[in-house]
């Protein structure tokens, strides 16, 4: 079996060195813009150049994260960053933004692209779609079980899968969290997450921190991940200390090499950072109360005690590059040393002319002993060949200098990689002209009031009984099926439901993730994109149009001004009423306090329950698909403000906790474009995100 890659985080140069010397095969890092960890120190262009050189000299790959959502005006700067990275070159770029993906496929088709975990990929169809659109690797959602990972690999053997092996777990599926953005305009999708989930949130009977998970650690079970099809073991922690990165990299190195992890290192790794221990709940499919934890004062005290010891892990170079020497010592000719590394790079250096030995002549054994002294360099000696004439003498200091000089030149030679071709292309922005705005509505069940007849399209959840769908059609409604954002392990059930809907003349599907887009494509449905596709710019609209979508909602992290200014031809819209989803959680916070559970294995659990924050504000939680949705405490309302929605083709209302009477009232205000009263929010419509 091929050894898996150990992929370590690097938030600054010292951490990068700790990762490399800890034994990592690759590092992932961000520049000072467009990185999903904006709070890390990150790398200037000069530092990035230095980092790539240092890593390539040592046979370590560099993955650059350009994995945030990009505003329209940021795309040129992002392209310039990637162009610079191609000149170094980096080994891959991680992407979340669909618009950036669209452009990079045109600008630099030879650049390896990795689908960031922020793209929320967690189904076989989603992985298949990523391969089709140009990704070489998919960083899977953290919430997947081993069996779900194995299913993705079985159906997609030609694409590399990367999974997290150690580090912090977000409560929400990455790329599907809007909590930090809604509460303080700090968007996790733009690297500004305020870690709202670590604050006190209480479910009835819960722990009091029912959005805070323990850290993951599968390092001792790396073989389980590799058997499931994972080829890259990703360590989380670009904002962690170098000691943490060195310890996790070294432990992972032992595991990836099939060696036993020293018990002392395992203990130190838990002490350097944990939240009252680790969890393997997601990989094992055991999502229960034991997964929850918080950082305690005693955890911090343990960490301080092990920092000095762990610092020793990266004081010296990690010997990772094999080198073979050929030494030639011949009378009347300069001593020559030829070095060749594992990649075929060769260096030949001449030394002094040997003298006749006055006492003891130099021997092959003595020469080999000196050449093996590669400590302080990343090299280890694989083979030494010699051709030495008898009766000659060479000072050991000269032979040592020859070895050092040869390895220094070889090290520089190893950093010489060809540039990746880049042709700058930013298409001219074509303005968008919307005609009359149409209405759409989303319902949590198949119970639809007749007042919804003002809508050109209504959506009901996937799994609504076929007789209900038929009845709605007979009432004159154009019905669409809404696929859940969380599709973990239920793709085939959802596929069957789409096939049933299509047979009775319902071809429309609402798809909020690429997993849903992929499934709907494979079933030949008409696809309407959701807000959680995170469309942030015109090029993302162009991408979705190219993929055959009929239209899409825009990200509600855009301000109205930003949303209405986007160009392109694809019809687009936004939500004007409804509770906005703040989190998509696979480990239900309500279940943490004791919950009667779902009515069926992949449908809703009934009436939403509530999560309460430290200010006694209540946030509804409801099971949808394979996950739970945490909704905002109050609904968004832009009713009465349609005049501000220029350039949008449709607006949507989304019902979650409303009564039938409240739904009818909303439609009355929607049709008359009148504002409603009550506890409401304008969301991010006027303030946007950082």
CSV table of C-alpha atoms in Angstrom, one decimal, residues 349-517:
chain,number,residue,atom,x,y,z
A,349,UNK,CA,32.5,19.3,-7.0
A,350,UNK,CA,36.3,19.3,-7.2
A,351,UNK,CA,38.5,19.5,-4.1
A,352,UNK,CA,42.2,19.7,-3.5
A,353,UNK,CA,44.8,17.5,-5.3
A,354,UNK,CA,45.7,14.7,-2.9
A,355,UNK,CA,49.3,14.4,-1.5
A,356,UNK,CA,51.4,11.3,-1.1
A,357,UNK,CA,50.8,9.9,2.4
A,358,UNK,CA,53.6,10.5,4.8
A,359,UNK,CA,52.3,8.2,7.5
A,360,UNK,CA,48.8,6.6,7.1
A,361,UNK,CA,47.1,6.7,3.7
A,362,UNK,CA,43.4,7.6,3.4
A,363,UNK,CA,41.1,4.6,3.3
A,364,UNK,CA,37.7,3.8,1.9
A,365,UNK,CA,36.4,3.2,5.4
A,366,UNK,CA,37.5,6.6,6.7
A,367,UNK,CA,36.1,8.4,3.6
A,368,UNK,CA,32.7,6.7,4.0
A,369,UNK,CA,32.7,7.6,7.7
A,370,UNK,CA,33.1,11.3,6.9
A,371,UNK,CA,30.6,11.3,4.0
A,372,UNK,CA,27.9,9.8,6.2
A,373,UNK,CA,28.1,12.8,8.5
A,374,UNK,CA,25.1,14.7,6.9
A,375,UNK,CA,23.7,15.8,10.2
A,376,UNK,CA,22.4,19.4,10.1
A,377,UNK,CA,21.1,18.8,6.5
A,378,UNK,CA,17.9,17.1,5.3
A,379,UNK,CA,20.0,14.4,3.6
A,380,UNK,CA,20.7,10.8,4.6
A,381,UNK,CA,23.2,8.6,2.8
A,382,UNK,CA,21.8,5.8,0.8
A,383,UNK,CA,24.9,4.6,-1.0
A,384,UNK,CA,28.6,5.4,-1.2
A,385,UNK,CA,30.9,4.3,-4.0
A,386,UNK,CA,34.6,5.1,-4.1
A,387,UNK,CA,37.6,4.9,-6.4
A,388,UNK,CA,40.7,5.6,-4.3
A,389,UNK,CA,44.3,5.0,-5.3
A,390,UNK,CA,46.7,3.7,-2.7
A,391,UNK,CA,49.2,5.8,-0.9
A,392,UNK,CA,47.4,9.1,-1.0
A,393,UNK,CA,46.4,11.5,1.7
A,394,UNK,CA,43.5,14.0,1.9
A,395,UNK,CA,42.9,16.1,5.1
A,396,UNK,CA,39.5,15.2,6.7
A,397,UNK,CA,38.6,18.9,6.9
A,398,UNK,CA,38.9,19.1,3.1
A,399,UNK,CA,36.7,16.1,2.7
A,400,UNK,CA,34.1,17.5,5.1
A,401,UNK,CA,34.1,20.8,3.3
A,402,UNK,CA,33.7,19.0,0.0
A,403,UNK,CA,30.7,17.1,1.4
A,404,UNK,CA,29.1,20.3,2.7
A,405,UNK,CA,29.7,22.2,-0.5
A,406,UNK,CA,28.3,19.4,-2.6
A,407,UNK,CA,25.1,19.1,-0.5
A,408,UNK,CA,24.6,22.8,-0.5
A,409,UNK,CA,24.6,23.0,-4.3
A,410,UNK,CA,22.4,19.9,-4.5
A,411,UNK,CA,20.0,21.5,-2.1
A,412,UNK,CA,19.7,24.6,-4.3
A,413,UNK,CA,19.3,22.5,-7.4
A,414,UNK,CA,16.4,20.7,-5.8
A,415,UNK,CA,14.5,24.0,-5.5
A,416,UNK,CA,14.6,24.6,-9.3
A,417,UNK,CA,11.1,23.8,-10.5
A,418,UNK,CA,9.6,24.9,-13.9
A,419,UNK,CA,7.0,27.7,-13.7
A,420,UNK,CA,3.3,26.8,-14.3
A,421,UNK,CA,2.1,28.6,-17.3
A,422,UNK,CA,-0.4,31.4,-16.5
A,423,UNK,CA,-2.3,33.6,-18.9
A,424,UNK,CA,-4.2,36.4,-17.2
A,425,UNK,CA,-7.8,36.3,-18.3
A,426,UNK,CA,-10.6,38.3,-16.6
A,427,UNK,CA,-13.6,38.3,-18.9
A,428,UNK,CA,-15.4,41.6,-19.5
A,429,UNK,CA,-18.3,41.9,-17.1
A,430,UNK,CA,-21.6,41.8,-19.0
A,431,UNK,CA,-24.4,43.7,-17.2
A,432,UNK,CA,-27.5,41.9,-16.1
A,433,UNK,CA,-30.9,43.2,-16.9
A,434,UNK,CA,-33.8,41.6,-14.9
A,435,UNK,CA,-37.4,41.9,-15.9
A,436,UNK,CA,-40.3,41.8,-13.5
A,437,UNK,CA,-39.5,40.1,-10.2
A,438,UNK,CA,-41.3,36.8,-9.6
A,439,UNK,CA,-42.1,35.1,-6.3
A,440,UNK,CA,-41.0,31.7,-4.9
A,441,UNK,CA,-41.6,30.0,-1.6
A,442,UNK,CA,-40.1,27.2,0.5
A,443,UNK,CA,-42.2,25.1,2.9
A,444,UNK,CA,-41.1,22.7,5.6
A,445,UNK,CA,-43.9,20.3,4.8
A,446,UNK,CA,-46.4,19.6,2.0
A,447,UNK,CA,-49.1,21.8,3.6
A,448,UNK,CA,-49.4,24.8,1.3
A,449,UNK,CA,-51.9,27.6,1.7
A,450,UNK,CA,-53.8,28.7,-1.4
A,451,UNK,CA,-52.3,32.2,-0.9
A,452,UNK,CA,-49.1,30.8,-2.3
A,453,UNK,CA,-50.7,30.8,-5.8
A,454,UNK,CA,-48.8,34.1,-6.4
A,455,UNK,CA,-45.6,32.1,-6.6
A,456,UNK,CA,-44.2,30.8,-9.9
A,457,UNK,CA,-42.5,28.0,-8.0
A,458,UNK,CA,-42.9,26.4,-4.6
A,459,UNK,CA,-40.5,24.0,-3.0
A,460,UNK,CA,-41.2,21.2,-0.6
A,461,UNK,CA,-38.7,18.9,1.1
A,462,UNK,CA,-37.4,15.8,-0.7
A,463,UNK,CA,-39.4,12.9,0.8
A,464,UNK,CA,-42.8,14.5,0.8
A,465,UNK,CA,-45.3,11.7,-0.1
A,466,UNK,CA,-46.0,11.3,-3.8
A,467,UNK,CA,-49.8,11.7,-3.2
A,468,UNK,CA,-49.1,15.1,-1.6
A,469,UNK,CA,-47.1,16.2,-4.6
A,470,UNK,CA,-49.8,15.1,-7.0
A,471,UNK,CA,-52.4,16.9,-5.0
A,472,UNK,CA,-50.4,20.1,-5.1
A,473,UNK,CA,-50.1,19.8,-8.9
A,474,UNK,CA,-53.8,19.4,-9.2
A,475,UNK,CA,-54.2,22.6,-7.2
A,476,UNK,CA,-52.3,24.4,-9.9
A,477,UNK,CA,-48.9,24.8,-8.1
A,478,UNK,CA,-45.6,24.3,-10.0
A,479,UNK,CA,-43.7,22.2,-7.4
A,480,UNK,CA,-40.0,21.8,-7.0
A,481,UNK,CA,-38.1,19.4,-4.7
A,482,UNK,CA,-35.7,20.9,-2.2
A,483,UNK,CA,-32.7,18.7,-1.5
A,484,UNK,CA,-31.2,19.0,2.0
A,485,UNK,CA,-27.9,20.7,2.5
A,486,UNK,CA,-26.7,17.7,4.5
A,487,UNK,CA,-26.7,14.5,2.4
A,488,UNK,CA,-24.3,12.4,4.4
A,489,UNK,CA,-25.0,8.7,3.7
A,490,UNK,CA,-28.5,9.3,2.2
A,491,UNK,CA,-27.6,10.0,-1.4
A,492,UNK,CA,-29.3,6.9,-2.8
A,493,UNK,CA,-32.5,7.5,-0.9
A,494,UNK,CA,-32.6,11.0,-2.2
A,495,UNK,CA,-31.9,9.8,-5.7
A,496,UNK,CA,-34.9,7.5,-5.6
A,497,UNK,CA,-37.1,10.3,-4.4
A,498,UNK,CA,-36.0,12.5,-7.3
A,499,UNK,CA,-36.8,9.7,-9.7
A,500,UNK,CA,-40.3,9.3,-8.3
A,501,UNK,CA,-40.9,13.1,-8.6
A,502,UNK,CA,-39.6,13.1,-12.2
A,503,UNK,CA,-42.0,10.3,-13.1
A,504,UNK,CA,-45.0,12.4,-12.0
A,505,UNK,CA,-43.9,15.5,-13.9
A,506,UNK,CA,-41.8,17.3,-11.3
A,507,UNK,CA,-38.4,18.1,-12.9
A,508,UNK,CA,-37.4,21.1,-10.7
A,509,UNK,CA,-34.9,20.7,-7.9
A,510,UNK,CA,-33.5,23.2,-5.4
A,511,UNK,CA,-29.8,22.5,-4.8
A,512,UNK,CA,-27.9,24.2,-2.0
A,513,UNK,CA,-24.6,22.4,-2.3
A,514,UNK,CA,-22.5,20.9,-5.1
A,515,UNK,CA,-23.5,17.5,-3.7
A,516,UNK,CA,-27.1,18.3,-4.6
A,517,UNK,CA,-26.2,19.9,-7.9
